[in-house]
PDB file of C-alpha atoms in Angstrom:
ATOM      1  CA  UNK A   1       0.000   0.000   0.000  1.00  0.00           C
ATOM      2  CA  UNK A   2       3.222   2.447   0.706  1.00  0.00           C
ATOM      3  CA  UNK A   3       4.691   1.732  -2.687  1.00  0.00           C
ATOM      4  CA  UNK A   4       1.141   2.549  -4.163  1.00  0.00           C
ATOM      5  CA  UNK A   5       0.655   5.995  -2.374  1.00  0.00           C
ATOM      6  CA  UNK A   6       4.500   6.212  -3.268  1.00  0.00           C
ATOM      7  CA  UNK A   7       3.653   5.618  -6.863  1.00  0.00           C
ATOM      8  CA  UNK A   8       1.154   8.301  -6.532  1.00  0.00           C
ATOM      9  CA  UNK A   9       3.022  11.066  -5.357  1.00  0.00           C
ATOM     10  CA  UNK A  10       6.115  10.902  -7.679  1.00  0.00           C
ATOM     11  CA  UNK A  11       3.491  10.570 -10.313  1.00  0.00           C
ATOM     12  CA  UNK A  12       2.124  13.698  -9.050  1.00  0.00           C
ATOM     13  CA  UNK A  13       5.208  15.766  -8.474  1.00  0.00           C
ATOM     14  CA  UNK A  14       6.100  14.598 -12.012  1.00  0.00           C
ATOM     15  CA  UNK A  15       2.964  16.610 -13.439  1.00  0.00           C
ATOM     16  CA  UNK A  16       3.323  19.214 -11.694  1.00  0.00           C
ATOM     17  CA  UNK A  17       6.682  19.796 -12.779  1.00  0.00           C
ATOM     18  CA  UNK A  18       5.618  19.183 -16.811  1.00  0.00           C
ATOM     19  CA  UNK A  19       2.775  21.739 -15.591  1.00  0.00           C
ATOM     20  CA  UNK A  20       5.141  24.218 -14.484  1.00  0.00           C
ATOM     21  CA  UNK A  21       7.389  23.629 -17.786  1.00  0.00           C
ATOM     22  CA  UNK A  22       4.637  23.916 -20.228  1.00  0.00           C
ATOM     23  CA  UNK A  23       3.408  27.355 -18.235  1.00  0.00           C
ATOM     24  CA  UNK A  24       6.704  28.728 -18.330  1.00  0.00           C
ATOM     25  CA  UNK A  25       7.193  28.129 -22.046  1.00  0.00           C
ATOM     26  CA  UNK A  26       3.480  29.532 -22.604  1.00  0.00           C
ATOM     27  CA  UNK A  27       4.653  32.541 -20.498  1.00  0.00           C
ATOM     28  CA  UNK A  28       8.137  33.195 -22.554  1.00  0.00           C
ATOM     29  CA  UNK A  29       6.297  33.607 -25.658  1.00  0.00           C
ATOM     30  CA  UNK A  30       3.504  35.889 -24.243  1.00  0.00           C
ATOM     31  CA  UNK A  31       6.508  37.661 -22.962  1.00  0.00           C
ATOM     32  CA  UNK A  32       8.416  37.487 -26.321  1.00  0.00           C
ATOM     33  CA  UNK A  33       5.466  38.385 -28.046  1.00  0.00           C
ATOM     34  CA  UNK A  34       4.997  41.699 -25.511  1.00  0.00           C
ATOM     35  CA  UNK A  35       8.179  42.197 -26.027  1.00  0.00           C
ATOM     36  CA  UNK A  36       8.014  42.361 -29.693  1.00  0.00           C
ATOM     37  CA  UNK A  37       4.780  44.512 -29.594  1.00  0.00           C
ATOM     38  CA  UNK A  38       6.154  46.851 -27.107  1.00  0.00           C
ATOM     39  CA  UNK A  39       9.102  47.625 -29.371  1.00  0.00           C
ATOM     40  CA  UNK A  40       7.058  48.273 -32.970  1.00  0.00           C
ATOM     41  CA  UNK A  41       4.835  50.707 -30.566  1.00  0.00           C
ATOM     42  CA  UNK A  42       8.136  52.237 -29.709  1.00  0.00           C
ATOM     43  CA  UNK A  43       9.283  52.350 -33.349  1.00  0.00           C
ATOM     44  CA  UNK A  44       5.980  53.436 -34.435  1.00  0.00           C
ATOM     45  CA  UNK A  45       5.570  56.524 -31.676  1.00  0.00           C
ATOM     46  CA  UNK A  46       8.888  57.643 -32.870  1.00  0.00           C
ATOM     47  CA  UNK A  47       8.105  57.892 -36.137  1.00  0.00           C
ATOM     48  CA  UNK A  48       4.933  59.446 -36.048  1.00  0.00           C
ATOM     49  CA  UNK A  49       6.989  62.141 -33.745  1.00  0.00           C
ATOM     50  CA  UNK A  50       9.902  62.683 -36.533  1.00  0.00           C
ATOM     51  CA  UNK A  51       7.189  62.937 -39.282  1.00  0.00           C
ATOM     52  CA  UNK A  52       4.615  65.567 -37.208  1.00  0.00           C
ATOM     53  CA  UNK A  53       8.014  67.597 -35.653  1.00  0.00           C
ATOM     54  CA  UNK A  54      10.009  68.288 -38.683  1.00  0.00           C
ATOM     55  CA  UNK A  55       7.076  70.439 -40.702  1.00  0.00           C
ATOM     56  CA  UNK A  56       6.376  72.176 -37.318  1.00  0.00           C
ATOM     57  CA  UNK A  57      10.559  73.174 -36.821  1.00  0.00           C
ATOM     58  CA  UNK A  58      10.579  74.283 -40.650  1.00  0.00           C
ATOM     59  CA  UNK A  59       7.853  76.302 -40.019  1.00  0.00           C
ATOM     60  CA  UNK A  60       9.382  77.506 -36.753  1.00  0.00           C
ATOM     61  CA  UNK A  61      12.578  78.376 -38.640  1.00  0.00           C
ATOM     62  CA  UNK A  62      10.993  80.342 -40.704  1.00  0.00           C
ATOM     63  CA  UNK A  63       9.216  82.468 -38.375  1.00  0.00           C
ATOM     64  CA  UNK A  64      12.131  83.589 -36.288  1.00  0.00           C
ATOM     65  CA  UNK A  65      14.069  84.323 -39.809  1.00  0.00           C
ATOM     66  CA  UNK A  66      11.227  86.642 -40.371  1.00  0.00           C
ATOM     67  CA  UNK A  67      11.136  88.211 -36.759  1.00  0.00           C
ATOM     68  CA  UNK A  68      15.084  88.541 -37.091  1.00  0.00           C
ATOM     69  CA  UNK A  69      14.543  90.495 -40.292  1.00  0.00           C
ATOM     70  CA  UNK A  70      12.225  93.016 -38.894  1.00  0.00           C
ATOM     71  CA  UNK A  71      14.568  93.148 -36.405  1.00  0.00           C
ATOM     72  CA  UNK A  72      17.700  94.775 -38.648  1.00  0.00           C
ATOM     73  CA  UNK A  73      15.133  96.123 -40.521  1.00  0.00           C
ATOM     74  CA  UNK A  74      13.843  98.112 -37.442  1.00  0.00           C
ATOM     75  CA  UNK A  75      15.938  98.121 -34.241  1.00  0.00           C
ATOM     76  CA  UNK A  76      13.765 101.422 -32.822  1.00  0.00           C
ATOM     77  CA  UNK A  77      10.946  99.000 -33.068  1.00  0.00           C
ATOM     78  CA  UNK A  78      11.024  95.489 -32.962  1.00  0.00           C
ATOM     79  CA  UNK A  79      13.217  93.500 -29.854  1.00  0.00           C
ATOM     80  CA  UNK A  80      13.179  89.693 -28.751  1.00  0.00           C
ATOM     81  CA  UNK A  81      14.646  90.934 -25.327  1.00  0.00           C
ATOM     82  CA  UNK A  82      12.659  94.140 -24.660  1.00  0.00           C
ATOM     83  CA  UNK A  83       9.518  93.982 -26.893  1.00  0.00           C
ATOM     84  CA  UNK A  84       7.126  96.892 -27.714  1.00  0.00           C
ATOM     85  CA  UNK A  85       3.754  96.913 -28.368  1.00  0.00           C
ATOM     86  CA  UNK A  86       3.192  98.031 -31.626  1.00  0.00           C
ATOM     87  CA  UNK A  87       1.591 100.485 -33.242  1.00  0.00           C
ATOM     88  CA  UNK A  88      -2.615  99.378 -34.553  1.00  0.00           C
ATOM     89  CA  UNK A  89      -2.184  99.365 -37.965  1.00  0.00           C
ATOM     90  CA  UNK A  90       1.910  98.630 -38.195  1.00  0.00           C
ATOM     91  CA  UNK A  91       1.551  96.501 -40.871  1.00  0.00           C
ATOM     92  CA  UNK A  92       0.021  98.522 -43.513  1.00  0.00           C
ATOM     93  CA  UNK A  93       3.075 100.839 -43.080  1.00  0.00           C
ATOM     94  CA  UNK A  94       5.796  97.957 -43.114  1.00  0.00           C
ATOM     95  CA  UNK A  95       4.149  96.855 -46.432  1.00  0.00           C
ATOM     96  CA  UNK A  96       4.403 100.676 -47.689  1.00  0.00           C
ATOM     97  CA  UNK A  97       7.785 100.823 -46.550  1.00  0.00           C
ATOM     98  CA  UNK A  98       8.478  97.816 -48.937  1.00  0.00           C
ATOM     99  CA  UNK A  99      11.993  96.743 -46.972  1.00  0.00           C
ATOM    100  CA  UNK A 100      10.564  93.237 -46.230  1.00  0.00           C
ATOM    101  CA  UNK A 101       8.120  91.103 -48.459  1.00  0.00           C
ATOM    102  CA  UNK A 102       4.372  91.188 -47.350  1.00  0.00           C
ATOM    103  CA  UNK A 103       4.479  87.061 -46.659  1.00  0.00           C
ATOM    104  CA  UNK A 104       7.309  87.548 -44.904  1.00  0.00           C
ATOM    105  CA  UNK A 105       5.922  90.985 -42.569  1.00  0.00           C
ATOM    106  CA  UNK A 106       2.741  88.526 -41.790  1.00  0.00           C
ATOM    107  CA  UNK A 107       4.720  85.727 -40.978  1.00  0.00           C
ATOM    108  CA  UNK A 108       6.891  87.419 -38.620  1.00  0.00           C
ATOM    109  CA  UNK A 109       4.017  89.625 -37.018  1.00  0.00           C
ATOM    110  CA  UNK A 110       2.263  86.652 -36.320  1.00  0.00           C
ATOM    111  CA  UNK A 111       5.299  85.263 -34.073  1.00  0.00           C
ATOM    112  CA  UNK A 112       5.900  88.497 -32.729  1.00  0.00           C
ATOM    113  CA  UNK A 113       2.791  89.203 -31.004  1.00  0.00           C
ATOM    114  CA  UNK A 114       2.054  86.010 -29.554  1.00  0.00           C
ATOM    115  CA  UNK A 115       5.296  85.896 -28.247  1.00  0.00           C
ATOM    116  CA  UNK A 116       4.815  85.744 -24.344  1.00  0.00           C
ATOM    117  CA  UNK A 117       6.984  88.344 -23.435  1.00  0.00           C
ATOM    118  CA  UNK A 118       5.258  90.877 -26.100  1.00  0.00           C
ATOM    119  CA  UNK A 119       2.074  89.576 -24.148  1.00  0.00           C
ATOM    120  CA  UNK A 120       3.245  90.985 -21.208  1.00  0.00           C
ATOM    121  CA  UNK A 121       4.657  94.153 -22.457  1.00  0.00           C
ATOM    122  CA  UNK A 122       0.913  95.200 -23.102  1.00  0.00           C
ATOM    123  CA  UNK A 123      -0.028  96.766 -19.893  1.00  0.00           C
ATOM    124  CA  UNK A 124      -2.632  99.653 -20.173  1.00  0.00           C
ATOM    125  CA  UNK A 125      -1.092 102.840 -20.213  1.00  0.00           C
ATOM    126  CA  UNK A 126       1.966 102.076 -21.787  1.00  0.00           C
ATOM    127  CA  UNK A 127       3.128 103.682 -25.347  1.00  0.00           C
ATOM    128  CA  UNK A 128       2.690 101.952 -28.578  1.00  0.00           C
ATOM    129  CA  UNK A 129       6.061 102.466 -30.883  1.00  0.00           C
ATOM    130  CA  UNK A 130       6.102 102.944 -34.873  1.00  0.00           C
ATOM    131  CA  UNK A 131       8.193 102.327 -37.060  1.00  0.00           C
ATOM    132  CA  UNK A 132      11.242 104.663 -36.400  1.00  0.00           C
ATOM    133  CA  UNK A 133      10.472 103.754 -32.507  1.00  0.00           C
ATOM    134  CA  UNK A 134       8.124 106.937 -31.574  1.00  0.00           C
ATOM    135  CA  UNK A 135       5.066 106.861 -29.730  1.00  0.00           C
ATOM    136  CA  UNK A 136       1.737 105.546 -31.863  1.00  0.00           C
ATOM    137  CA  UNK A 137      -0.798 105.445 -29.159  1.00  0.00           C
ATOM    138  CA  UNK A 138      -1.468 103.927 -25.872  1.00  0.00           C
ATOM    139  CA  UNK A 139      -2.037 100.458 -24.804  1.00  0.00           C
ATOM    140  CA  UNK A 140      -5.605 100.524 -23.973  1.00  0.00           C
ATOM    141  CA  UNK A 141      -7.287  97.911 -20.566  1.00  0.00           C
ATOM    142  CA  UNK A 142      -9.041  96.155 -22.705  1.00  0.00           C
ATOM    143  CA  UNK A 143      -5.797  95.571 -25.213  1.00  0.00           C
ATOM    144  CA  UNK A 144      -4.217  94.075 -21.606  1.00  0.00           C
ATOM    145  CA  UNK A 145      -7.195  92.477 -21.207  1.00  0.00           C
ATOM    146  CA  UNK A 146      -6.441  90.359 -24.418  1.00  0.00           C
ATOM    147  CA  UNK A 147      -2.932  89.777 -23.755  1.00  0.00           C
ATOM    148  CA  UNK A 148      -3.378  88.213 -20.148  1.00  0.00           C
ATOM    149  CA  UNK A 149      -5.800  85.670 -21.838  1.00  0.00           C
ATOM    150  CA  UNK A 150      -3.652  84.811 -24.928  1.00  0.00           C
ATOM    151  CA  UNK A 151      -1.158  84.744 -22.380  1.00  0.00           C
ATOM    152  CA  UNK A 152      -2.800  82.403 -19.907  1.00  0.00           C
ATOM    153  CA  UNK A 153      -3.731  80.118 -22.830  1.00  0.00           C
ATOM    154  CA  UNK A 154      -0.155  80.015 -23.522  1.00  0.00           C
ATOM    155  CA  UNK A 155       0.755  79.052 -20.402  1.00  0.00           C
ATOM    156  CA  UNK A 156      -2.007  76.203 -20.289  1.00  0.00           C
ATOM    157  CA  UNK A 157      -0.879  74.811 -23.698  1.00  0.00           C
ATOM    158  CA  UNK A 158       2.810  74.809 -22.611  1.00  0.00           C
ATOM    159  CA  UNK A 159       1.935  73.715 -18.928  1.00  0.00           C
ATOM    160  CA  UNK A 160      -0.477  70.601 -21.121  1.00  0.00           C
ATOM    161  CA  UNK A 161       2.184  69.929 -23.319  1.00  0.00           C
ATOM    162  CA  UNK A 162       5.162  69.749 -20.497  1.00  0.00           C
ATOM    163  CA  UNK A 163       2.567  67.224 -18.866  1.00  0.00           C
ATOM    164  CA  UNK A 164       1.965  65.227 -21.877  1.00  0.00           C
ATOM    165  CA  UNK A 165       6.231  65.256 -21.720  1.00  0.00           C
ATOM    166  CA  UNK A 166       6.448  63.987 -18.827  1.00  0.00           C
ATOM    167  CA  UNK A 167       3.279  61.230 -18.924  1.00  0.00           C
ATOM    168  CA  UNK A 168       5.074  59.948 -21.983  1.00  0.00           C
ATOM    169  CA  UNK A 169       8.843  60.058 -20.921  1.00  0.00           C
ATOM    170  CA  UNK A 170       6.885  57.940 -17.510  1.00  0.00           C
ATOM    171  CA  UNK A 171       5.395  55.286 -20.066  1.00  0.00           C
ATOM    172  CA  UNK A 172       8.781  54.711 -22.141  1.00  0.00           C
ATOM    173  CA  UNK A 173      10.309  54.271 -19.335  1.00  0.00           C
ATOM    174  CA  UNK A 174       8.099  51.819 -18.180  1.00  0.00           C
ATOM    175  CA  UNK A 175       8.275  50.132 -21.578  1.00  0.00           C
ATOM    176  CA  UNK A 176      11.781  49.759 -21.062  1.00  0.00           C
ATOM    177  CA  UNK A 177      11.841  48.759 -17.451  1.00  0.00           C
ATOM    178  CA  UNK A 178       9.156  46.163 -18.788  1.00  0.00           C
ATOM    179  CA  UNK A 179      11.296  45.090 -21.618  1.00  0.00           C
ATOM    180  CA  UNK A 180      14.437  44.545 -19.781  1.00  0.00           C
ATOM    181  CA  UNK A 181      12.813  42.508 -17.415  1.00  0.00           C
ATOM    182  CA  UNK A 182      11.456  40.184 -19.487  1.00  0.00           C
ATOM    183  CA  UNK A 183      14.474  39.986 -21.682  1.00  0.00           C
ATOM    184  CA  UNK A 184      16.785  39.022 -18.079  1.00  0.00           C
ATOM    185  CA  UNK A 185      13.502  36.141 -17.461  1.00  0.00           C
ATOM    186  CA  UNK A 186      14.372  35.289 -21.053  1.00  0.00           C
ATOM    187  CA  UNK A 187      17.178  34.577 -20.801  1.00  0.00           C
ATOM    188  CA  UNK A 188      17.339  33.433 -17.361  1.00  0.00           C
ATOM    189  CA  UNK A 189      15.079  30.541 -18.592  1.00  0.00           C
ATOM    190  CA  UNK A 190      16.751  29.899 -21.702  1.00  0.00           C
ATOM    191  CA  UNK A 191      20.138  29.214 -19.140  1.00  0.00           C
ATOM    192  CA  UNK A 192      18.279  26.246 -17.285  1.00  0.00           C
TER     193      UNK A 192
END
């Protein structure tokens, strides 16, 4: 009766342990297949970054080479460190002036004033500057008005986008974290 019970149990054990095999090999390829996955999801995502980035840093080129150009065109006027606000109606009289192209004046314009510190030069009260750098006018409260709400948008889009950053930059690294470890299980199991 010992040698049957005996019998039994190494029988037992014995299943288990094919049991345990044939879940660890089922579990290597989920893992390798994860794995795999993961890293065309990586591939992809990087991709799709490279393809929507590079039209958007052309484009951003190509605004600050117009700003820079009304720049030397018009030191009195225009600054990236100590900006202005400008004159209503400036750009009729750059295009009249006829130094810079009229794509090119609407183009930089464009990045000028929704440049953040531009934003916050508009406080009521303050002078507007032409062209040669003379006073055009005063900023009006409703003008400010304006600016501190294109301003606080700007600072919700860049505080968004910083957290969108930072929420991916988290997930990759979990990707990678993930990856690693089941590449060391890998091959810790391909070992015994």
């Amino acid at each position: 009766m010992s040698q049957v019970i005996s019998q039994i149990v190494e029988d037992t054990q014995r299943m288990i342990s094919q049991a345990e095999d044939a879940l660890q090999r089922l579990e290597r390829l989920e893992s390798n297949k994860r794995a795999s996955n993961g890293h065309a999801v990586k591939e992809n995502r990087a991709l799709t970054e490279q393809t929507q980035t590079a039209p958007r840093n052309k484009n951003r080129e190509a605004n600050q080479a117009a700003v820079e150009l009304l720049i030397e065109s018009y030191p009195n006027t225009f600054s990236l460190d100590e900006p202005k606000p400008l004159k209503i109606g400036i750009q009729d009289d750059l295009v009249s002036d006829e130094k810079v192209s009229r794509g090119k004046i609407k183009r930089a314009l464009a990045t000028y004033v929704r440049n953040p510190r531009y934003l916050s030069s508009m406080v009521a009260g303050v002078q507007r500057v032409d062209l040669t750098g003379a006073d055009a006018g005063e900023v009006t409260a409703d003008d400010e008005k304006h600016a501190k709400a294109k301003l606080d948008e700007y600072k919700a889009r860049r505080k968004e986008r910083i957290n969108q950053q930072r929420k991916e930059q988290r997930n990759n690294e979990r990707d990678e974290r993930i990856s690693n470890k089941l590449e060391a299980l890998v091959a810790k199991t391909n070992r015994r």
